[in-house]
Coordinates of C-alpha atoms in Angstrom, one line a residue:
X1 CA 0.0 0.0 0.0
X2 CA 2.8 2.0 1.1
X3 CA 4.6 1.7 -2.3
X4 CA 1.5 2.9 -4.1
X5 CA 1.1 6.3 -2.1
X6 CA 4.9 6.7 -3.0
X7 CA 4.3 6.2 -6.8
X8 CA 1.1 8.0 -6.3
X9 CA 3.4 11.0 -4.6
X10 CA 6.0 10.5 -7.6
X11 CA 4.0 11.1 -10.0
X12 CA 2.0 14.2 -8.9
X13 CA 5.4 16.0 -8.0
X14 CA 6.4 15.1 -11.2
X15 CA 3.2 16.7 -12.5
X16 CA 4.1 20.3 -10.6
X17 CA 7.6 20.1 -12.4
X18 CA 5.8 19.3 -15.8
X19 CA 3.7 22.5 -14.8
X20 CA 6.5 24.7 -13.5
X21 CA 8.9 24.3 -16.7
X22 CA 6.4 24.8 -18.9
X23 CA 6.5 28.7 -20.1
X24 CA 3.9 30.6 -22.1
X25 CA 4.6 31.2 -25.2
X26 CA 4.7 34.9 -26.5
X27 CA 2.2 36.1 -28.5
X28 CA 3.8 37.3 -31.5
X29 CA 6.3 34.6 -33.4
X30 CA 9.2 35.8 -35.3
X31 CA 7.5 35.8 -38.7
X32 CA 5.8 38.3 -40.8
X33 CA 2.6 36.1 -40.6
X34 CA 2.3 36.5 -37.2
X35 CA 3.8 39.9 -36.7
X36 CA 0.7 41.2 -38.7
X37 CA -1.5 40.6 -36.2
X38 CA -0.1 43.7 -34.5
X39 CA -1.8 47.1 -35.2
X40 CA 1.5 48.2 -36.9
X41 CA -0.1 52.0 -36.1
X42 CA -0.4 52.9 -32.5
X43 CA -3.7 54.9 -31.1
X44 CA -1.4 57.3 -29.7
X45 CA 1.0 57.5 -33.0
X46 CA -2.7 58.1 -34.9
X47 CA -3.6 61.6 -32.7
X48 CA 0.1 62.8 -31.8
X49 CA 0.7 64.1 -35.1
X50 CA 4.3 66.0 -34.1
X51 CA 7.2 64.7 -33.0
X52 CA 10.9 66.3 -32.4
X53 CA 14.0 64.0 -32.1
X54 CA 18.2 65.2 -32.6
X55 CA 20.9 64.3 -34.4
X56 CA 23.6 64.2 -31.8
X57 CA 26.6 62.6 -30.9
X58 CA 30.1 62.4 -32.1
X59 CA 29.1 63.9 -35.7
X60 CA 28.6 67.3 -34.0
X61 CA 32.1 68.1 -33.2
X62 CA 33.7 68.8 -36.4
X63 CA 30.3 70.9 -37.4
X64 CA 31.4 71.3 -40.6
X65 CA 29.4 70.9 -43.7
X66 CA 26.8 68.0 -42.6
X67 CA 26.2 65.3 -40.8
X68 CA 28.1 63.0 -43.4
X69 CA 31.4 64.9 -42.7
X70 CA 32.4 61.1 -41.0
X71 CA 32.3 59.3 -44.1
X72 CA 33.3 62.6 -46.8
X73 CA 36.9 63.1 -44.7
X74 CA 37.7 59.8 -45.3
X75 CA 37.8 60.5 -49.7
X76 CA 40.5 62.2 -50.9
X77 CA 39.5 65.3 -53.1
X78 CA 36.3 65.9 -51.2
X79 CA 36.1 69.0 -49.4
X80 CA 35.6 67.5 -46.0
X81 CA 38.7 65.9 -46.7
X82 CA 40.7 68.9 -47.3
X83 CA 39.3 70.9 -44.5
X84 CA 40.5 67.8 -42.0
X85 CA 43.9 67.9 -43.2
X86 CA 43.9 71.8 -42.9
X87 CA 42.3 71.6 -39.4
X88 CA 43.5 68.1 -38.0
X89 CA 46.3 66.6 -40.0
X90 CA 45.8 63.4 -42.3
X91 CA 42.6 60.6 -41.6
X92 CA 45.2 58.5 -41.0
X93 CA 46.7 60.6 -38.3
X94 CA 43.7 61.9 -36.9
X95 CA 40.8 59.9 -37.8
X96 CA 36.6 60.2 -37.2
X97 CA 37.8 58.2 -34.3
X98 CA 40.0 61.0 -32.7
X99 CA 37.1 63.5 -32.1
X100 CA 35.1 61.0 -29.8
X101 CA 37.3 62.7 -26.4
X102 CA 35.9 66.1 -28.0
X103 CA 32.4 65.3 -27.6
X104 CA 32.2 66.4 -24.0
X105 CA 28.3 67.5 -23.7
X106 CA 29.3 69.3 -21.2
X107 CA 26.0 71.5 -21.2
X108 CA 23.7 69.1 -22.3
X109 CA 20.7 69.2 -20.1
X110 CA 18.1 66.6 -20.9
X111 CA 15.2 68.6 -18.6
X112 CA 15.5 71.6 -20.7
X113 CA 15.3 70.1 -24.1
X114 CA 12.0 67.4 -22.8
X115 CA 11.2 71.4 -21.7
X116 CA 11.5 72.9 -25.0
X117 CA 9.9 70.1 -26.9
X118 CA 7.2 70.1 -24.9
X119 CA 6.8 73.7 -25.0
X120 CA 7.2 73.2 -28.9
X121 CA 4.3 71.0 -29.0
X122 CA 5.7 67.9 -29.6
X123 CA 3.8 64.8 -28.6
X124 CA 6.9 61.9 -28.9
X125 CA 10.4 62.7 -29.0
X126 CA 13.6 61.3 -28.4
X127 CA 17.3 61.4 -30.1
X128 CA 19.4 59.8 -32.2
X129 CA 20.8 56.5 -30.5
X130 CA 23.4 55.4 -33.1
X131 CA 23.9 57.1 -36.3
X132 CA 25.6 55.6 -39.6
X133 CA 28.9 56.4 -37.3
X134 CA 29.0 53.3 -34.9
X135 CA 28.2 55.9 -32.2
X136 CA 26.0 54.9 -29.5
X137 CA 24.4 57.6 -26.9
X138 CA 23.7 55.0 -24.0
X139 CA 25.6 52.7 -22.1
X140 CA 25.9 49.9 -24.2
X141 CA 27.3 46.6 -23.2
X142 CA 27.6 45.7 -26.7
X143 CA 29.1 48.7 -28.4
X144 CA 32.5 49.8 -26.7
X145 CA 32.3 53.1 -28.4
X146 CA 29.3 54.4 -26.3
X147 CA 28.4 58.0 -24.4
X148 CA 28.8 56.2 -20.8
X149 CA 32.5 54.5 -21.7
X150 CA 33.8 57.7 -23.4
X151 CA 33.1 60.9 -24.3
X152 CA 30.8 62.8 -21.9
X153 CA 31.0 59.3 -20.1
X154 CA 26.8 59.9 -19.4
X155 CA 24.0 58.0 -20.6
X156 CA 22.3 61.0 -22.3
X157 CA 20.0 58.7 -23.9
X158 CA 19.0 57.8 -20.7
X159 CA 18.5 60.9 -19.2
X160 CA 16.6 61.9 -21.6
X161 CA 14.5 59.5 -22.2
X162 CA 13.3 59.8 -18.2
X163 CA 13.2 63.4 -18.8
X164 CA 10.4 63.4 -21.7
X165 CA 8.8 60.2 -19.7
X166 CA 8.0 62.8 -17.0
X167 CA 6.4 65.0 -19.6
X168 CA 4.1 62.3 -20.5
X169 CA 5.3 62.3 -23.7
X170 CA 5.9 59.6 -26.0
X171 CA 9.9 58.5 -26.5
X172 CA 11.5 58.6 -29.9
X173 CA 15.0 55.9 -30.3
X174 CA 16.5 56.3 -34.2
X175 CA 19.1 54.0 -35.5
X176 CA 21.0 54.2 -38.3
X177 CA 23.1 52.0 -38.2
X178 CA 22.5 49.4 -41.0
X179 CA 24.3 51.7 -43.1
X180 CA 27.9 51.3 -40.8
X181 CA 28.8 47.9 -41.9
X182 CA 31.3 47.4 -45.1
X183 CA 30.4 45.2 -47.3
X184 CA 33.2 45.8 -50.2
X185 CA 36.3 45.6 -48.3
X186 CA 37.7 43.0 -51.3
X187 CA 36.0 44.9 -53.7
X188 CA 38.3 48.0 -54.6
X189 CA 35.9 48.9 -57.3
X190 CA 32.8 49.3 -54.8
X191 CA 35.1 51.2 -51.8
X192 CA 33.0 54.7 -52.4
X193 CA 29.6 53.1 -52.7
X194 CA 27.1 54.8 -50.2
X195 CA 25.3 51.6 -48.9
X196 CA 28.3 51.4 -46.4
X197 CA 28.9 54.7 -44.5
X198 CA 32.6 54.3 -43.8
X199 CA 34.5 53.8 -47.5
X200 CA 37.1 51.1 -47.0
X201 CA 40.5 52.4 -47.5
X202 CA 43.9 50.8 -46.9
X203 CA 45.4 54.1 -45.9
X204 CA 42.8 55.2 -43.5
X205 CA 41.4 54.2 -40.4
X206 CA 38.8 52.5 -41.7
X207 CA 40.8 49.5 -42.9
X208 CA 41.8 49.0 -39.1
X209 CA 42.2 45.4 -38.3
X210 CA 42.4 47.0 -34.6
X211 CA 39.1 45.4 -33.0
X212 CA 38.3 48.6 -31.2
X213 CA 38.5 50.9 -34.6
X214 CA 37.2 48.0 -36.5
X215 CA 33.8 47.9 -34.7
X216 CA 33.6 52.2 -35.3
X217 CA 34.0 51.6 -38.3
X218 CA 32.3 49.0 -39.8
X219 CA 34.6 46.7 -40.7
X220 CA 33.6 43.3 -38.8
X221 CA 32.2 39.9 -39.7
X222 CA 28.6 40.3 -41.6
X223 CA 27.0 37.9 -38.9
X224 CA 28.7 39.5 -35.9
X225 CA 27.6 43.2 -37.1
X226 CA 24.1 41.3 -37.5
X227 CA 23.7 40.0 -34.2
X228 CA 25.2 43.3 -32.9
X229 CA 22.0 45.0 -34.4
X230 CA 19.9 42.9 -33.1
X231 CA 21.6 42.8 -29.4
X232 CA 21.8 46.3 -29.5
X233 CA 18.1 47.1 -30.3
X234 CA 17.0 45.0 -27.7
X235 CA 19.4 47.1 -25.0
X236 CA 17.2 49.9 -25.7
X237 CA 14.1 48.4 -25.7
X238 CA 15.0 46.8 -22.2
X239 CA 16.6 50.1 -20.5
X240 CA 14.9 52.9 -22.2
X241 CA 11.2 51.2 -23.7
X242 CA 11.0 53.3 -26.5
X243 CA 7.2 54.2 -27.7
X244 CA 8.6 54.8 -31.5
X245 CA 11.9 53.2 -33.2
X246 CA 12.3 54.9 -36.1
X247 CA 15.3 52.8 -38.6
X248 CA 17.1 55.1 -41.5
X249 CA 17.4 53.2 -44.7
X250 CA 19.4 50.0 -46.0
X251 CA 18.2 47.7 -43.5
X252 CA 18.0 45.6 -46.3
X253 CA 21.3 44.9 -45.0
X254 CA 20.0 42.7 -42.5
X255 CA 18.9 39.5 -43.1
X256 CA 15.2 38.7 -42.2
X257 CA 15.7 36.5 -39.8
X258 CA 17.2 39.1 -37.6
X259 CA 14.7 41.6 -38.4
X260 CA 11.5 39.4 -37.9
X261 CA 13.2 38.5 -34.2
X262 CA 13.6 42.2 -33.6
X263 CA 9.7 42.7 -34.4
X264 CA 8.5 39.9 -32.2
X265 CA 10.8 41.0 -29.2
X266 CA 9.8 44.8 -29.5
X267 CA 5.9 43.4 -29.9
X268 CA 6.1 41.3 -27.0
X269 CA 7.9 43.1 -24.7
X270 CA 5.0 45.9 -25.2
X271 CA 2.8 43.7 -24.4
X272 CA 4.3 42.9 -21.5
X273 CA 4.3 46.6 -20.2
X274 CA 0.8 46.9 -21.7
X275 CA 1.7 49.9 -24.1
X276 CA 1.5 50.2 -27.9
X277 CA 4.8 50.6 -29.8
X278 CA 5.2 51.5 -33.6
X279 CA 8.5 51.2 -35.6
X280 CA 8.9 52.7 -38.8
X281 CA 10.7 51.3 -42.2
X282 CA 12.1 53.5 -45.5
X283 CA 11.1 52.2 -49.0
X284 CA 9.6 48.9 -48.3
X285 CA 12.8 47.5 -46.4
X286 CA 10.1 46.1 -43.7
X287 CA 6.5 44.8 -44.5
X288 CA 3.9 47.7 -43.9
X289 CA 2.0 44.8 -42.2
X290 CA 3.8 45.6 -38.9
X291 CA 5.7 48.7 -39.8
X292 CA 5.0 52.8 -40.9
X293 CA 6.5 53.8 -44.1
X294 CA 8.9 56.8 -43.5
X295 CA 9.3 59.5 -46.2
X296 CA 12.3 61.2 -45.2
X297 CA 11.6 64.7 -46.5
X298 CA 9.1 63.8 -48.6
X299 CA 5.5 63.1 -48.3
X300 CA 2.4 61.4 -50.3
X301 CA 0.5 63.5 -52.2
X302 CA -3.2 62.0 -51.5
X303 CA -4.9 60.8 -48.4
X304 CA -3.7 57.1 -47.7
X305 CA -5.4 54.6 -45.9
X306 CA -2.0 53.6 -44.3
X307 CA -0.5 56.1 -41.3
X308 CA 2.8 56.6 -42.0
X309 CA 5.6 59.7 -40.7
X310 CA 7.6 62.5 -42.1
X311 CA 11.2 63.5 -41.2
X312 CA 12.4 66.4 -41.6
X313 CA 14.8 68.8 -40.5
X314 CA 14.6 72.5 -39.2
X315 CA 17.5 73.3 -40.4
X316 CA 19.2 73.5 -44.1
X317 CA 21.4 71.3 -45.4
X318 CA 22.5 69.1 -42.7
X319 CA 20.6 66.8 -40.3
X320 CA 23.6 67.6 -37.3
X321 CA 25.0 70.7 -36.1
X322 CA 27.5 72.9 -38.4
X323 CA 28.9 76.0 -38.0
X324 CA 26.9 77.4 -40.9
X325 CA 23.7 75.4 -40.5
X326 CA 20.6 77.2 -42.3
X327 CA 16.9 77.2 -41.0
X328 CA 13.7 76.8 -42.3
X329 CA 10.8 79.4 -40.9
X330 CA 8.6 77.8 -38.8
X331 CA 5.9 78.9 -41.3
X332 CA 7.5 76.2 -44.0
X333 CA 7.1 73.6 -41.2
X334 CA 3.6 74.2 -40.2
X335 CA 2.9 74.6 -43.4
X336 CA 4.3 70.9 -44.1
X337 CA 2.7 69.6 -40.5
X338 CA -0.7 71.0 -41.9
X339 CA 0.1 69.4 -45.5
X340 CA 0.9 65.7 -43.5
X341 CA -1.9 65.6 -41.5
X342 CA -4.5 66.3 -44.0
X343 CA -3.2 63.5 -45.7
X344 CA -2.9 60.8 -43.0
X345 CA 1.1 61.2 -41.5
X346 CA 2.4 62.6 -38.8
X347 CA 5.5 64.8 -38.7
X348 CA 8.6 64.4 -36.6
X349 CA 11.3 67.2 -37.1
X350 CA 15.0 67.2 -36.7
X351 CA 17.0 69.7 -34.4
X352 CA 20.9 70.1 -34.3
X353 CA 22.2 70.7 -31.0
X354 CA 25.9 71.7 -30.9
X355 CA 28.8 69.5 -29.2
X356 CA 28.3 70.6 -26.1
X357 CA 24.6 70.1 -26.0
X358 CA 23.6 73.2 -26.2
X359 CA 20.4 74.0 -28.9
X360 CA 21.2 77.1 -30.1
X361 CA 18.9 79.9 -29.8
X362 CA 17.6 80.5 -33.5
X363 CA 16.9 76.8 -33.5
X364 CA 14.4 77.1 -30.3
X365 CA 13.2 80.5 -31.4
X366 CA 11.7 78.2 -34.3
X367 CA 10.5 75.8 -32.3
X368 CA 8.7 77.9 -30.1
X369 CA 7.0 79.8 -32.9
X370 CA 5.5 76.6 -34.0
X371 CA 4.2 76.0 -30.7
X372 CA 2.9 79.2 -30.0
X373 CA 1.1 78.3 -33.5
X374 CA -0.2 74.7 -31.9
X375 CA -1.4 76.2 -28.6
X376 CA -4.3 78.1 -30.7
X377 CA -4.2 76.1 -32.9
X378 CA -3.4 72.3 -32.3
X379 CA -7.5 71.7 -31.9
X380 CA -7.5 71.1 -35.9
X381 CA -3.9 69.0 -36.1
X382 CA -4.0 66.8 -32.4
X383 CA -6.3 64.0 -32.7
X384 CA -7.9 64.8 -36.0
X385 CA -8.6 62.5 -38.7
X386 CA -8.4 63.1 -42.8
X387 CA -12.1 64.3 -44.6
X388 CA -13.5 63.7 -47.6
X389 CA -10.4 65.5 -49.4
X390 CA -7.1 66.8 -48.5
X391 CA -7.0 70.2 -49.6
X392 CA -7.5 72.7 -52.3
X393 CA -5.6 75.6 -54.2
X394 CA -3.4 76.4 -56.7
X395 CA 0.4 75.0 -55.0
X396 CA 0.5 71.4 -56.4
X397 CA 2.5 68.1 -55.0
X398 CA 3.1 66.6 -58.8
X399 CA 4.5 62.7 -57.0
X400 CA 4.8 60.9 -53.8
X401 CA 7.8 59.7 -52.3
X402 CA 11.2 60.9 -49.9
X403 CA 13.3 64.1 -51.0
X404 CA 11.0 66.1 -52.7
X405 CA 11.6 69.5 -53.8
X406 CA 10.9 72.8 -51.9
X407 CA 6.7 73.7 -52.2
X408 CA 5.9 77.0 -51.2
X409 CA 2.6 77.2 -50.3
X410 CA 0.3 80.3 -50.6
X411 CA -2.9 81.9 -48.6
X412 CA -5.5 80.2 -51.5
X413 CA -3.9 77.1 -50.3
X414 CA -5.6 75.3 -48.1
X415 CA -5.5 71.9 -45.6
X416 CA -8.3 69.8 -45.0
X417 CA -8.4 68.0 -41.2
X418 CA -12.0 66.8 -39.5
X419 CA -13.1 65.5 -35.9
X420 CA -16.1 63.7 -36.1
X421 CA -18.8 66.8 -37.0
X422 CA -16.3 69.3 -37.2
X423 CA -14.2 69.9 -40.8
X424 CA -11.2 72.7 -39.7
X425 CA -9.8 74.1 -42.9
X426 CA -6.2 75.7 -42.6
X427 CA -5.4 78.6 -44.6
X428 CA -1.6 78.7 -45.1
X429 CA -1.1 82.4 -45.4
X430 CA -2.8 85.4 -44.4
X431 CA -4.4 86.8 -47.6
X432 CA -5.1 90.5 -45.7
X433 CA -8.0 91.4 -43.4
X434 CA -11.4 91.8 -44.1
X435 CA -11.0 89.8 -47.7
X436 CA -13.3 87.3 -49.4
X437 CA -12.7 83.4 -49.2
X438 CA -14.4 80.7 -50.8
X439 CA -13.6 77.0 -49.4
X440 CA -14.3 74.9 -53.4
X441 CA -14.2 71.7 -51.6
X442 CA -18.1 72.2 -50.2
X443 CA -19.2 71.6 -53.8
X444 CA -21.1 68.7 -55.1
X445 CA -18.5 68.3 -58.2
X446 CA -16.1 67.3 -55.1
X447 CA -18.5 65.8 -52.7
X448 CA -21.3 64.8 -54.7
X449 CA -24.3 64.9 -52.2
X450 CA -22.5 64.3 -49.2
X451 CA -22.4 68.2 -48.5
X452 CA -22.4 68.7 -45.0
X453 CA -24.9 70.9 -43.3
X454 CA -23.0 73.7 -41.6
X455 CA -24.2 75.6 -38.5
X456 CA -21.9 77.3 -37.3
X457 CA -17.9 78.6 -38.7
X458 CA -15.6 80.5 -36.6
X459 CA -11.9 80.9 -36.8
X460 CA -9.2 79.7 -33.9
X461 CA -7.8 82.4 -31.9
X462 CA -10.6 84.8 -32.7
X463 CA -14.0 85.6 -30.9
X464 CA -17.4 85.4 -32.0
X465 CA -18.8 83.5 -35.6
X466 CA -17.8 84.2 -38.4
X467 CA -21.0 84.9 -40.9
X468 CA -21.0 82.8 -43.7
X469 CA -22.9 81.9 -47.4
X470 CA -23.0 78.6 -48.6
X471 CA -24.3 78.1 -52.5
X472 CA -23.2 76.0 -55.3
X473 CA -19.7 77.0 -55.4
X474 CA -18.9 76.6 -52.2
X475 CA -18.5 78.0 -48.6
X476 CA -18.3 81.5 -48.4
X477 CA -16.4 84.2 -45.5
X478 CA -14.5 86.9 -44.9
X479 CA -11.2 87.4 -42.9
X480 CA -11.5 89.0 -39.6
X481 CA -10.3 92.9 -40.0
X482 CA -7.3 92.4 -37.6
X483 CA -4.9 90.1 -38.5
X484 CA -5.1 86.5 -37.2
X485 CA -1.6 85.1 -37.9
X486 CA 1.2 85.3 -40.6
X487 CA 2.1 81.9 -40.8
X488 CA -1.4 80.2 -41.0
X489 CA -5.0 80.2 -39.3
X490 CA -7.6 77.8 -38.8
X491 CA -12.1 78.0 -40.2
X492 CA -13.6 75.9 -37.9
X493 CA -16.7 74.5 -39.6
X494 CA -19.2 73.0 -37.3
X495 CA -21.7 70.8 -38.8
X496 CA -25.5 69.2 -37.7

């Protein structure tokens, strides 16, 4: 009997061990099949509309030219090249490598940027956590050449991130770093090609056989630099949890192994903190079943069904701080917020903080501007959806896609955004005071007989209604007879 209550015992503690190995199984697998069962756009991504991030790190201290000043000093004949050897002696001397002790961030303070973004009217932001260079900007474990081991010897990712955390805003992490591994080094021919940052070069640095330099610069086993990326992606998403990874091009790069195991472990481990994450791709390089397409300073030119993000810079011709960096007004970048939204995107713009951490003055003047603009205004651009049509006037978008040319945009322009009964049409100009506007889009030759019934219009930022006609060729009003704003101004059309 006594043997029978032992086997009896045996087998139900073998039962609980059974039960205790036995894990749960994520939710999302590591293919595209399953990874498409996750809402690829986030509630929060769909109403934020703007977002503000920084190119930062390393690539700031030479602040010459742009923000591929890394890879240009590296080829003879350019001109970075022959402003290094004027300033700091040959590549081979002194190479990208050597300014990493010059990056100091010395007054980099990570509550008065999540300050000034917020203040700005961003919704998610973040920074740069490793650009083309091999640079990371937190304490990486897998990446010697990091912002905690040299350098300011800081985790200024970190501290920002728990800076705009405390500003309930949503955090931004970029990598760019797909684009730092060499792929030609016994291919002479293919040394300048762009798809690898760093050009190989027997004569420079970034032929180093040195482990240390090798890992800056590229120049390491395909499969290592492959499970780097992956290792270091999910660093940040353990330390930092961002709520947006957004990936710069040629991560076609990596295989799609790697890629799919990166989706599932960012998926999951949102799940596990019970948040919604979005992650964005260039050109098709991920599936738009689990991914945003990103039109680095582009746009579409038509409402899309898909949600999908803008970058673009504030300043003019380089992404990270130079010494003659230009800037937009912030009445181009409303302009292009306004042009985004009404077409289903969100906007998330660039600033170039110097070495030392320090965003210079004109840059925040900007910034500000366009969030005095959003504090009257945000009602039409937070949490608004797209209407019937986009916009109207006389400025045309020809084609869709990244890198577009300049579009200067005039007052009989106009952006089309709606909340549920509400259409707000933004005016992107002032066309004077006290003169006539008709809004064409309230015709039946654009919505058929799907013409709203309008009860009430007034303008943001202005009191009282505005009086209004509507008849077969659309809705009619004047402009207040003081000025409402330069830059642009938002009808608020309230309908039954």
């Amino acid at each position: 009997m006594k043997k029978i209550i032992y086997l009896l015992m045996g087998l139900t503690t073998m039962g609980c061990a059974i039960k205790k190995e036995k894990k749960e199984q994520p939710k999302y697998q590591a293919n595209w099949e399953s990874l498409s069962e996750y809402e690829a756009a986030a509630d929060w991504f769909k109403d934020a509309k703007f977002g503000i991030y920084a190119h930062w790190g390393v690539m700031s201290v030479p602040a010459y030219a742009n923000d591929w000043y890394a890879r240009n000093m590296h080829i003879e004949g350019t001109d970075e090249y022959k402003h290094h050897v004027e300033t700091y002696g040959e590549p081979s001397a002194f190479g990208y490598h050597d300014f990493v002790p010059m990056f100091k961030a010395e007054k980099f303070d990570a509550d008065a940027w999540a300050d000034l973004f917020e203040k700005s009217g961003a919704k998610f932001a973040g920074l740069v956590a490793e650009h083309h260079d091999g640079w990371s900007n937190w304490g990486s474990k897998i990446n010697p050449w990091n912002a905690v081991n040299m350098g300011p010897k800081r985790d200024v990712y970190g501290e920002l991130s728990k800076a705009i955390h405390k500003k309930n805003m949503k955090l931004v992490a970029s990598f760019h770093i797909a684009r730092n591994l060499q792929l030609y080094k016994d291919e002479p021919e293919n040394w300048l090609k762009s798809i690898s940052y760093f050009p190989y070069n027997p004569n420079m640095p970034t032929s180093s056989e040195d482990p240390l330099l090798a890992k800056m610069y590229g120049n390491i086993p395909k499969e290592t630099f492959y499970k780097d990326w992956l290792g270091q992606l999910k660093e940040v998403i353990d330390n930092y949890s961002p709520d947006l990874i957004y990936f710069d091009s040629q991560t076609q790069k990596i295989p799609e192994n790697y890629k799919n195991e990166f989706a599932a472990y960012y998926f999951n481990d949102a799940v596990a903190k019970n948040k919604q994450v979005v992650f964005t791709h260039k050109e098709g390089e991920f599936p738009k079943t689990v991914s945003l397409e990103d039109f680095e300073k582009g746009r579409m030119n038509k409402i899309t069904k898909d949600f999908w993000l803008t970058d673009e810079t504030v300043s003019v011709g380089s992404w990270s701080y130079t010494n003659t960096l230009g800037l937009k007004k912030a009445d181009e970048i409303i302009h292009i917020l306004a042009d985004i939204v009404s077409k289903n995107g969100a906007l998330m713009l660039n600033v170039s903080p110097m070495a030392d951490g320090t965003i210079p003055q004109n840059q925040q003047d900007v910034l500000l501007e366009i969030g005095a603009w959003l504090k009257i205004n945000g009602e039409a651009i937070y949490g608004s959806r797209t209407w019937d049509v986009f916009g109207e006037g006389p400025t045309k978008q020809e084609k869709s896609g990244m890198f577009l040319d300049k579009i200067t945009y005039t007052p009989h322009d106009i952006r089309y955004t709606r909340k549920k009964n509400t259409i707000y049409a933004i005016v992107l100009g002032w066309p004077g005071n006290n003169m006539p506007i008709t809004l064409t889009s309230f015709t039946t030759k654009i919505l058929g007989d799907n013409i709203p019934n309008i009860k009430r219009v007034s303008i943001l930022g202005h009191k009282g209604e505005v009086p209004f006609l509507l008849d077969t060729n659309g809705v009619h009003f004047k402009t207040p007879e003081q000025k409402i704003d330069d830059k642009a101004f938002v009808v608020k059309i309230e309908t039954k």
